[in-house]
Tab-separated table of C-alpha atoms in Angstrom:
chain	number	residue	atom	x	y	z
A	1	UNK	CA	88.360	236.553	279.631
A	2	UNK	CA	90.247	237.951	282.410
A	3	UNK	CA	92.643	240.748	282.792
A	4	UNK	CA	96.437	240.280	284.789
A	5	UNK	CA	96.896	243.230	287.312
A	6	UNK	CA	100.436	244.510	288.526
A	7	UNK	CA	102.183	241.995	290.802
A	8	UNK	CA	102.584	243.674	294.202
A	9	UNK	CA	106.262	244.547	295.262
A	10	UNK	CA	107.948	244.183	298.287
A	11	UNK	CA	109.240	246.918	300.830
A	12	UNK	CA	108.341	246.683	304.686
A	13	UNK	CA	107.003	243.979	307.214
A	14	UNK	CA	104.535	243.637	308.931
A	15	UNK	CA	103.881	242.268	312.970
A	16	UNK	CA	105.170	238.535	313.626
A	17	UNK	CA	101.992	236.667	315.104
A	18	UNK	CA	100.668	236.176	317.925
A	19	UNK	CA	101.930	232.518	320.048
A	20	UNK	CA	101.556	231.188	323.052
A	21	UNK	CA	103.143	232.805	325.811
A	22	UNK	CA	105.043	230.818	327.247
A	23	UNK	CA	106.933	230.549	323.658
A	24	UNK	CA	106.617	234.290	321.811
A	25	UNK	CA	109.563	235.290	321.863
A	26	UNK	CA	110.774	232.132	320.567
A	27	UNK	CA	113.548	232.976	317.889
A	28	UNK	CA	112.211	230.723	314.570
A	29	UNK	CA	114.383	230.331	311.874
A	30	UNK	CA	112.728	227.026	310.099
A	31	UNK	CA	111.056	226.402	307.404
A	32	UNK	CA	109.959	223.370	305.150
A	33	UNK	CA	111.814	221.547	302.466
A	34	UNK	CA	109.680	223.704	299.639
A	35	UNK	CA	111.125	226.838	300.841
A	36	UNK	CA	114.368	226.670	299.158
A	37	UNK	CA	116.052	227.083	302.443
A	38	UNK	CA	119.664	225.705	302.589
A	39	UNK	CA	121.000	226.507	305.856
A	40	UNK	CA	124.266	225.490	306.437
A	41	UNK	CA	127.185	223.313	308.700
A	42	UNK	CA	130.521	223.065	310.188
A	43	UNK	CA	132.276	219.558	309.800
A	44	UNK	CA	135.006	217.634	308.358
A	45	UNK	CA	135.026	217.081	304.599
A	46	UNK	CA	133.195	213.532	304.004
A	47	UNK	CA	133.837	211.353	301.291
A	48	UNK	CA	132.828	207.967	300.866
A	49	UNK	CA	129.468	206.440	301.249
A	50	UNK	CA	129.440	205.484	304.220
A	51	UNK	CA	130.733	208.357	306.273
A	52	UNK	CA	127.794	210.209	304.058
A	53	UNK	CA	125.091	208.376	304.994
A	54	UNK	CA	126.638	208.447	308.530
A	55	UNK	CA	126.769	212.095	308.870
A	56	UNK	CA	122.800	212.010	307.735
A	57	UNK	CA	121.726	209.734	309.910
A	58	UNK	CA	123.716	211.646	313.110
A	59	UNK	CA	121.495	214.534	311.866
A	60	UNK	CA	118.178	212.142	311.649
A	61	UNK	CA	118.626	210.710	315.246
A	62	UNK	CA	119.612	213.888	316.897
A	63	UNK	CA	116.533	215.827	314.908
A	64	UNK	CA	113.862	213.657	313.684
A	65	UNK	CA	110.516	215.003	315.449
A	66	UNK	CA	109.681	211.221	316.408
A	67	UNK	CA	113.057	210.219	318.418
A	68	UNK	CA	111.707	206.201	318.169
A	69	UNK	CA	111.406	206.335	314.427
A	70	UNK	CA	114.819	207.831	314.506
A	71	UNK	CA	116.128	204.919	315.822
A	72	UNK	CA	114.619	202.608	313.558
A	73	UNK	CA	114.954	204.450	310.681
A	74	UNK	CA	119.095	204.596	311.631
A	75	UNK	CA	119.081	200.758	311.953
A	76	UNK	CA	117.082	200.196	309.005
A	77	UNK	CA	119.550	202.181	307.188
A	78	UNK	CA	122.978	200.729	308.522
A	79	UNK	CA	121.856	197.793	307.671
A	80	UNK	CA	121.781	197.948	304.298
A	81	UNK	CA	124.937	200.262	304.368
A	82	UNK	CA	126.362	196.600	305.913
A	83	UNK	CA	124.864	194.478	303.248
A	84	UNK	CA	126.392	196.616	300.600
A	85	UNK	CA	123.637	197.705	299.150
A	86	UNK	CA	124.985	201.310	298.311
A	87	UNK	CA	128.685	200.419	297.247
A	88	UNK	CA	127.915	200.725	293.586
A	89	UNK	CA	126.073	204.290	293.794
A	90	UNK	CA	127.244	207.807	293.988
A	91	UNK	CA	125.347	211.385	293.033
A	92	UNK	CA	121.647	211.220	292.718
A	93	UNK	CA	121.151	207.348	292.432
A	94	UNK	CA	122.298	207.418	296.292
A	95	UNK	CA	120.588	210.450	297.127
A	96	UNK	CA	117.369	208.672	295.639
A	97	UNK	CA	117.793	205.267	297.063
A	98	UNK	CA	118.792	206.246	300.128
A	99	UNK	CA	115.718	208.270	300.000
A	100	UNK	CA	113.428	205.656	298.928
A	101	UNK	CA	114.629	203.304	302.303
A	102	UNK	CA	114.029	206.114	304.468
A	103	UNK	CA	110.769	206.611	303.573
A	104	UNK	CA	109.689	202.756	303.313
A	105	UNK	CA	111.069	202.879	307.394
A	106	UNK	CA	108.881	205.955	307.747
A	107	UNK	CA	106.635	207.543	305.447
A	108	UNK	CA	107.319	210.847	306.047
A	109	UNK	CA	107.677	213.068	302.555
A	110	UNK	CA	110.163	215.648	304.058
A	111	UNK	CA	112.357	213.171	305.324
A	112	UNK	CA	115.091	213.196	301.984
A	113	UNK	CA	118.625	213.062	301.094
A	114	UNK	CA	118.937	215.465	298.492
A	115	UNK	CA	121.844	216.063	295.408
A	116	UNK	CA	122.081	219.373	293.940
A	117	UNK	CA	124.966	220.234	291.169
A	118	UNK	CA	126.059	223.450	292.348
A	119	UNK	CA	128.787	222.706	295.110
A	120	UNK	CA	127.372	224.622	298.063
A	121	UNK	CA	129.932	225.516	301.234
A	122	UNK	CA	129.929	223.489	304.346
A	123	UNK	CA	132.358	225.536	306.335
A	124	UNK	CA	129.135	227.356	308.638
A	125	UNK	CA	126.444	226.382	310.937
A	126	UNK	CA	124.157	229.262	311.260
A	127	UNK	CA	120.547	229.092	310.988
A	128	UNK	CA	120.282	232.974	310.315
A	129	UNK	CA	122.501	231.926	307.284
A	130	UNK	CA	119.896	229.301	306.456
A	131	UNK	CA	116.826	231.766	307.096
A	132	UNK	CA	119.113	234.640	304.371
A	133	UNK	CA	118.723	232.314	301.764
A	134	UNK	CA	115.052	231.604	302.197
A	135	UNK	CA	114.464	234.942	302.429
A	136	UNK	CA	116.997	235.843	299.401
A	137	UNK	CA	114.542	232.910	297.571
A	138	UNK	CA	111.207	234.779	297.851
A	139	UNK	CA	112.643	238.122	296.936
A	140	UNK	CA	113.375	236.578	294.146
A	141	UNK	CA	109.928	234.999	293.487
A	142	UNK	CA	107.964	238.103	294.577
A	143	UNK	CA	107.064	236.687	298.265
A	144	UNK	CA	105.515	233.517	296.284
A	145	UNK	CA	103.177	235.523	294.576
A	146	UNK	CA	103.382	234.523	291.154
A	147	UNK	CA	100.013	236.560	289.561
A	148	UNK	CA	96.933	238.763	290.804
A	149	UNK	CA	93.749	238.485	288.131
A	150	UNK	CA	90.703	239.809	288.233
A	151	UNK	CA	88.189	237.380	286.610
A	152	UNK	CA	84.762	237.529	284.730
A	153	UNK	CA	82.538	238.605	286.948
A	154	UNK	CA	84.522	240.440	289.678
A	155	UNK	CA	86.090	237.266	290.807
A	156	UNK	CA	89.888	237.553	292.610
A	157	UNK	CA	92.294	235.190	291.538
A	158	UNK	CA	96.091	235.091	293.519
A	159	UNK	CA	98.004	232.522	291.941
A	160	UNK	CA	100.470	231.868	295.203
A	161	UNK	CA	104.021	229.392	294.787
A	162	UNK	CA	105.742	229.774	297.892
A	163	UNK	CA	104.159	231.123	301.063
A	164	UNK	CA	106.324	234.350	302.069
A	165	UNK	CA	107.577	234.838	305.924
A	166	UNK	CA	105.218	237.054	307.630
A	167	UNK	CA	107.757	239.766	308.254
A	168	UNK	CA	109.376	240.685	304.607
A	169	UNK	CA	106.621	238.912	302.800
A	170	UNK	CA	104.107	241.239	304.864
A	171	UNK	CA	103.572	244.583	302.337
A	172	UNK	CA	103.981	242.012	299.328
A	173	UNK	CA	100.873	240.036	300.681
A	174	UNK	CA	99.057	242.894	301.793
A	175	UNK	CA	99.377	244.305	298.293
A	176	UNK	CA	98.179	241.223	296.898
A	177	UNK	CA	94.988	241.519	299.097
A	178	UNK	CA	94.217	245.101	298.696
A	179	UNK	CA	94.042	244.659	294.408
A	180	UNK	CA	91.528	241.909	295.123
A	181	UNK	CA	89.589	244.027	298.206
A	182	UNK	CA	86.759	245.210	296.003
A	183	UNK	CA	86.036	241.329	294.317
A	184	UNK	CA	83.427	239.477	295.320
A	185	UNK	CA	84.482	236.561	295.482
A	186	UNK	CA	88.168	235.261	295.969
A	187	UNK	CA	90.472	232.274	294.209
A	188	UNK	CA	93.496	231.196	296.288
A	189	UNK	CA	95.489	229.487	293.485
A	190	UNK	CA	97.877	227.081	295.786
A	191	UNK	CA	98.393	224.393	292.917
A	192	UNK	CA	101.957	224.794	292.432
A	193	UNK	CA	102.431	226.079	296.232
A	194	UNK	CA	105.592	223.876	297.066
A	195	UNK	CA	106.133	224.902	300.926
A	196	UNK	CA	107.183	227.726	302.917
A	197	UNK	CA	106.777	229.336	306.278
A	198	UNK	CA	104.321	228.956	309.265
A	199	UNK	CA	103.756	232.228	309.976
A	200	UNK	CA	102.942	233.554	306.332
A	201	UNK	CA	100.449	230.627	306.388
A	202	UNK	CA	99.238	232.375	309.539
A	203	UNK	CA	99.300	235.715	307.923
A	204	UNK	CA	96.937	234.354	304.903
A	205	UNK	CA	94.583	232.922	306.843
A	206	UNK	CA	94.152	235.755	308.816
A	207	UNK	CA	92.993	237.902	306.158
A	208	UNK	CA	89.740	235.613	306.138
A	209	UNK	CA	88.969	236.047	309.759
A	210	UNK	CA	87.685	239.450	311.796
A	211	UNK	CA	89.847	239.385	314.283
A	212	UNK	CA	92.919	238.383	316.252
A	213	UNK	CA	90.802	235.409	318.168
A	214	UNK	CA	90.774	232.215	315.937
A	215	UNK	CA	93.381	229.881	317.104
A	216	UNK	CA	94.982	228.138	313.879
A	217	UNK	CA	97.036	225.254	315.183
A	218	UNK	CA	100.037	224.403	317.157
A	219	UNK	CA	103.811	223.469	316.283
A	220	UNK	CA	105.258	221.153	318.307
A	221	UNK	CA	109.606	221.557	318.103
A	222	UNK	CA	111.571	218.691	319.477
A	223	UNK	CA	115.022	220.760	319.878
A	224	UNK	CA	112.867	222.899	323.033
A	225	UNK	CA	110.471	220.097	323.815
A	226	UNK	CA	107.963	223.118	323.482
A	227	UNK	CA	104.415	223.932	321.669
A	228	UNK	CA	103.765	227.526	319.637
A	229	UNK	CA	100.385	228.758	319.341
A	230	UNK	CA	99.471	229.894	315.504
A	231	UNK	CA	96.433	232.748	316.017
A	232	UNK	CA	94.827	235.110	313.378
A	233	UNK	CA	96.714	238.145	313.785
A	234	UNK	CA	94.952	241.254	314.860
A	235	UNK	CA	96.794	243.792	312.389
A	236	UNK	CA	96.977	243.170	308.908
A	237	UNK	CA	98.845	245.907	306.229
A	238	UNK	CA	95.628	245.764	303.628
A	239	UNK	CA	91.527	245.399	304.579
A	240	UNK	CA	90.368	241.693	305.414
A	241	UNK	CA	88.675	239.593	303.209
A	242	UNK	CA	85.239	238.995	304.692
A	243	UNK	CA	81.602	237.386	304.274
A	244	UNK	CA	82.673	236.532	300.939
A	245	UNK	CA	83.467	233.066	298.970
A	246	UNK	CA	86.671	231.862	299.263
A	247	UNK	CA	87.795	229.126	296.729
A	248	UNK	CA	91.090	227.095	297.177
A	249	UNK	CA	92.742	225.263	294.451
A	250	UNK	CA	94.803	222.140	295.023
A	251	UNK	CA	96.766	219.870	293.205
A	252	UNK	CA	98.877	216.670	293.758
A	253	UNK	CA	102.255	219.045	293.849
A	254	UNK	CA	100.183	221.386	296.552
A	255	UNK	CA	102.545	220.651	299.634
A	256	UNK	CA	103.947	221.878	302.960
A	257	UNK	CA	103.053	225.195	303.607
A	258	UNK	CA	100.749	225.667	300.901
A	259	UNK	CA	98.637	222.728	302.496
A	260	UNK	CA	98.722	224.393	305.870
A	261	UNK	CA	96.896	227.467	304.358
A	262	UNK	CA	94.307	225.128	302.195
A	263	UNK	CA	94.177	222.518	305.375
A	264	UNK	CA	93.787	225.547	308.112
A	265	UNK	CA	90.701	227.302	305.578
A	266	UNK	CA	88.972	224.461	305.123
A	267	UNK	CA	88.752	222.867	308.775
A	268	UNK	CA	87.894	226.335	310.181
A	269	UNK	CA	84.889	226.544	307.053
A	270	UNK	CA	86.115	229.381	305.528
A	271	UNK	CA	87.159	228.120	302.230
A	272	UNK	CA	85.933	225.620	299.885
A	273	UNK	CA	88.756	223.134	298.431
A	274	UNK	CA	88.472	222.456	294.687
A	275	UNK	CA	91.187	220.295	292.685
A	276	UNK	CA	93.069	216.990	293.615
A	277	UNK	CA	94.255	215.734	296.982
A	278	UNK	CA	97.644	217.365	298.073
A	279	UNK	CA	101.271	215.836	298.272
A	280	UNK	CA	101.018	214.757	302.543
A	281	UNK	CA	103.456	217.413	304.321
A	282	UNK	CA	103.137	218.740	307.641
A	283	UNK	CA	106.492	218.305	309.651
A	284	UNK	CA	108.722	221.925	309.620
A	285	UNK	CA	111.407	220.983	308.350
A	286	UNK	CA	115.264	221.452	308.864
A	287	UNK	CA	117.802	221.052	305.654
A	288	UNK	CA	121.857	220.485	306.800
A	289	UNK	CA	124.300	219.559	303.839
A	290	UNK	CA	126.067	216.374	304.689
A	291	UNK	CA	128.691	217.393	301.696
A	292	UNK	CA	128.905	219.937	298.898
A	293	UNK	CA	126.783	218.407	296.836
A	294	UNK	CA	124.504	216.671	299.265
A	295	UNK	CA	121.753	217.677	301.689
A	296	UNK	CA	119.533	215.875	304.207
A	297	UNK	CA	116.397	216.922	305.395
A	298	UNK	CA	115.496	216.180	308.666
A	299	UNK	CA	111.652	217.308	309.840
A	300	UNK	CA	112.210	218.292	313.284
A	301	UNK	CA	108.391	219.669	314.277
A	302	UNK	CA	105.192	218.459	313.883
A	303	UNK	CA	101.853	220.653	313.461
A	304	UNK	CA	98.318	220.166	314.977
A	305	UNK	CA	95.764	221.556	314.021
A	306	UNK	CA	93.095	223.387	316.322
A	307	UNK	CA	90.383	222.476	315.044
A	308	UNK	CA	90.867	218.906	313.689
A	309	UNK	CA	93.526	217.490	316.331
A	310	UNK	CA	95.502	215.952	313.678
A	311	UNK	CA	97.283	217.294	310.200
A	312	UNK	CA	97.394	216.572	306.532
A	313	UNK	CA	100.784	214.111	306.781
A	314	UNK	CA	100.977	211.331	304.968
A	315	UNK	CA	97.333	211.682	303.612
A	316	UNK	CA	97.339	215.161	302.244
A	317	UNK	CA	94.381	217.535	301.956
A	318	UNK	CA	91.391	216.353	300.711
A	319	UNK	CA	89.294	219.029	298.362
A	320	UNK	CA	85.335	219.391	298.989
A	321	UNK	CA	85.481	219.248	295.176
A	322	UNK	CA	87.782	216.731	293.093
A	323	UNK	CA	88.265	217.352	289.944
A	324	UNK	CA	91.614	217.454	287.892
A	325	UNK	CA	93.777	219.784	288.697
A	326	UNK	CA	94.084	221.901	285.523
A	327	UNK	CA	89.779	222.097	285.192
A	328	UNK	CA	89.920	223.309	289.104
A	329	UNK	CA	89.714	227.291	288.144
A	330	UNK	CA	87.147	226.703	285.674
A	331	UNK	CA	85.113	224.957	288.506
A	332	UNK	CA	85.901	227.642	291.022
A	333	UNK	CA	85.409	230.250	288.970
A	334	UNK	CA	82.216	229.052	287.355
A	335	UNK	CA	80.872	228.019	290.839
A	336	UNK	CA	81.403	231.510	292.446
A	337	UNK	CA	79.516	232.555	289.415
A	338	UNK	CA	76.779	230.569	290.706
A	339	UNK	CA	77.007	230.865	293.616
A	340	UNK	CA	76.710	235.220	293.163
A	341	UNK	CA	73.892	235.287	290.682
């Protein structure tokens, strides 16, 4: 049995974190596809297949984090545009074939064209318009944070969906920590985490470390041809969660942002992974509507990890403990258990 405490709510932020210097006062505005972000841009109505998929792929080779792949991936694509392979298609059947070819050029799961019914403006190009309405998104959603338990035994239980920006999403995330600060030991649910932004992934992880000194990973950004530095941050709006168990729970829809935080945990040993291997996301992403109705996004950064080297793309986060995902809280919960008697 368990009892459901009051969700947190959401009134003031909290420090951005720390980065390299050469890059901290770096304006960021980007998040990944799972945030909901739909930022948008100035251009010429486009109808017609062709001048869609040309408009995407102008967005692809001036973006794309890998320039090369760019190129291939553009004459991949035209090629098949040629052979008349997307004359017959309109709506979502293009958006998903077209989808489909780009990733058989390159495997990368954030690289999309996406349809959505709702005709959306393409009159603006603003990324603070684009950064609004992921912010407008987790307002809605609480800052991600779906529930806050307390389990059998004293165990903590945050049942996370979106990971929050680290400045609104601050007092909502510290809330969530300080109805959990007296558990002893702590459940990060991040099985139906779709995405979100770097620095709240920071901002979790940083509850789980003393201090500001633990360098998380790096971002590179193709647009500056520059690397940010991702530390723990050194103040935090609630008490950090220390020398206790931390549990993780992943699932096959775990992706983007809510692998960094699961990813970043476990390579640094301060979490143990329990549930299925994750979706395979790890480029930022940027989203740029090609018409009202159609979006591409175009991953224009790529992450590294401090301690690993590497990332989670393509291969997605492996747990310490597989099991299905809808038995991993029953595993967790029962192993803390354990682990405490």
């Amino acid at each position: 049995m368990h009892r459901t405490l009051p969700p947190p709510d959401v009134r003031r932020s909290a420090p951005e974190p720390r980065t390299g210097t050469a890059h901290r006062n770096a304006k960021t505005a980007r998040t990944d596809p799972g945030s909901g972000q739909r930022p948008e841009s100035r251009g010429p109505t486009v109808t017609g297949n062709a001048q869609i998929i040309d408009r995407a792929l102008g967005r692809i080779v001036a973006g794309y984090v890998f320039p090369q792949r760019a190129v291939e991936i553009d004459r991949a694509i035209r090629a098949r545009l040629a052979a008349g392979e997307y004359d017959a298609l309109d709506g979502t059947a293009l958006c998903a074939a077209v989808t489909a070819h780009l990733q058989e050029v390159c495997p990368d799961k954030h690289l999309r064209l996406l349809w959505q019914e709702e005709a959306r403006s393409t009159e603006t190009e603003d990324d603070d318009a684009g950064r609004a309405a992921f912010l407008a998104l987790l307002r809605e959603q609480n800052q991600g944070i779906r529930r806050v338990e307390q389990l059998d035994g004293n165990i903590g239980c945050l049942d996370i969906r979106r990971i929050a920006d680290a400045g609104e999403g601050a007092r909502a995330i510290g809330a969530a920590m300080e109805l959990v600060a007296q558990t002893r030991a702590l459940i990060l649910d991040l099985r139906e985490c779709r995405g979100g932004s770097p620095e709240g992934a920071a901002m979790w992880c940083s509850y789980f470390f003393p201090d500001d000194q633990v360098h998380l990973n790096d971002i590179y950004e193709r647009s500056t041809d520059s690397t940010r530095q991702f530390w723990t941050l050194s103040h935090l709006p609630a008490p950090r969660y220390l020398d206790r168990p931390v549990y993780v729970l992943t699932s096959a829809t775990t992706f983007s942002g809510g692998e960094d935080v699961a990813y970043t945990l476990q390579a640094l040993g301060r979490a143990e992974l329990v549930g299925e291997t994750t979706r395979g996301g790890a480029h930022p992403t940027g989203r740029h509507p090609v018409t009202e109705h159609i979006t591409v996004t175009v991953p224009t950064a790529r992450t590294t990890n401090a301690v690993t080297g590497t990332n989670w793309e393509g291969v997605g986060v492996r747990p310490d403990r597989a099991v299905a995902a809808g038995k991993a809280l029953e595993m967790a919960h029962q192993e803390a258990i354990r682990r405490l008697s």
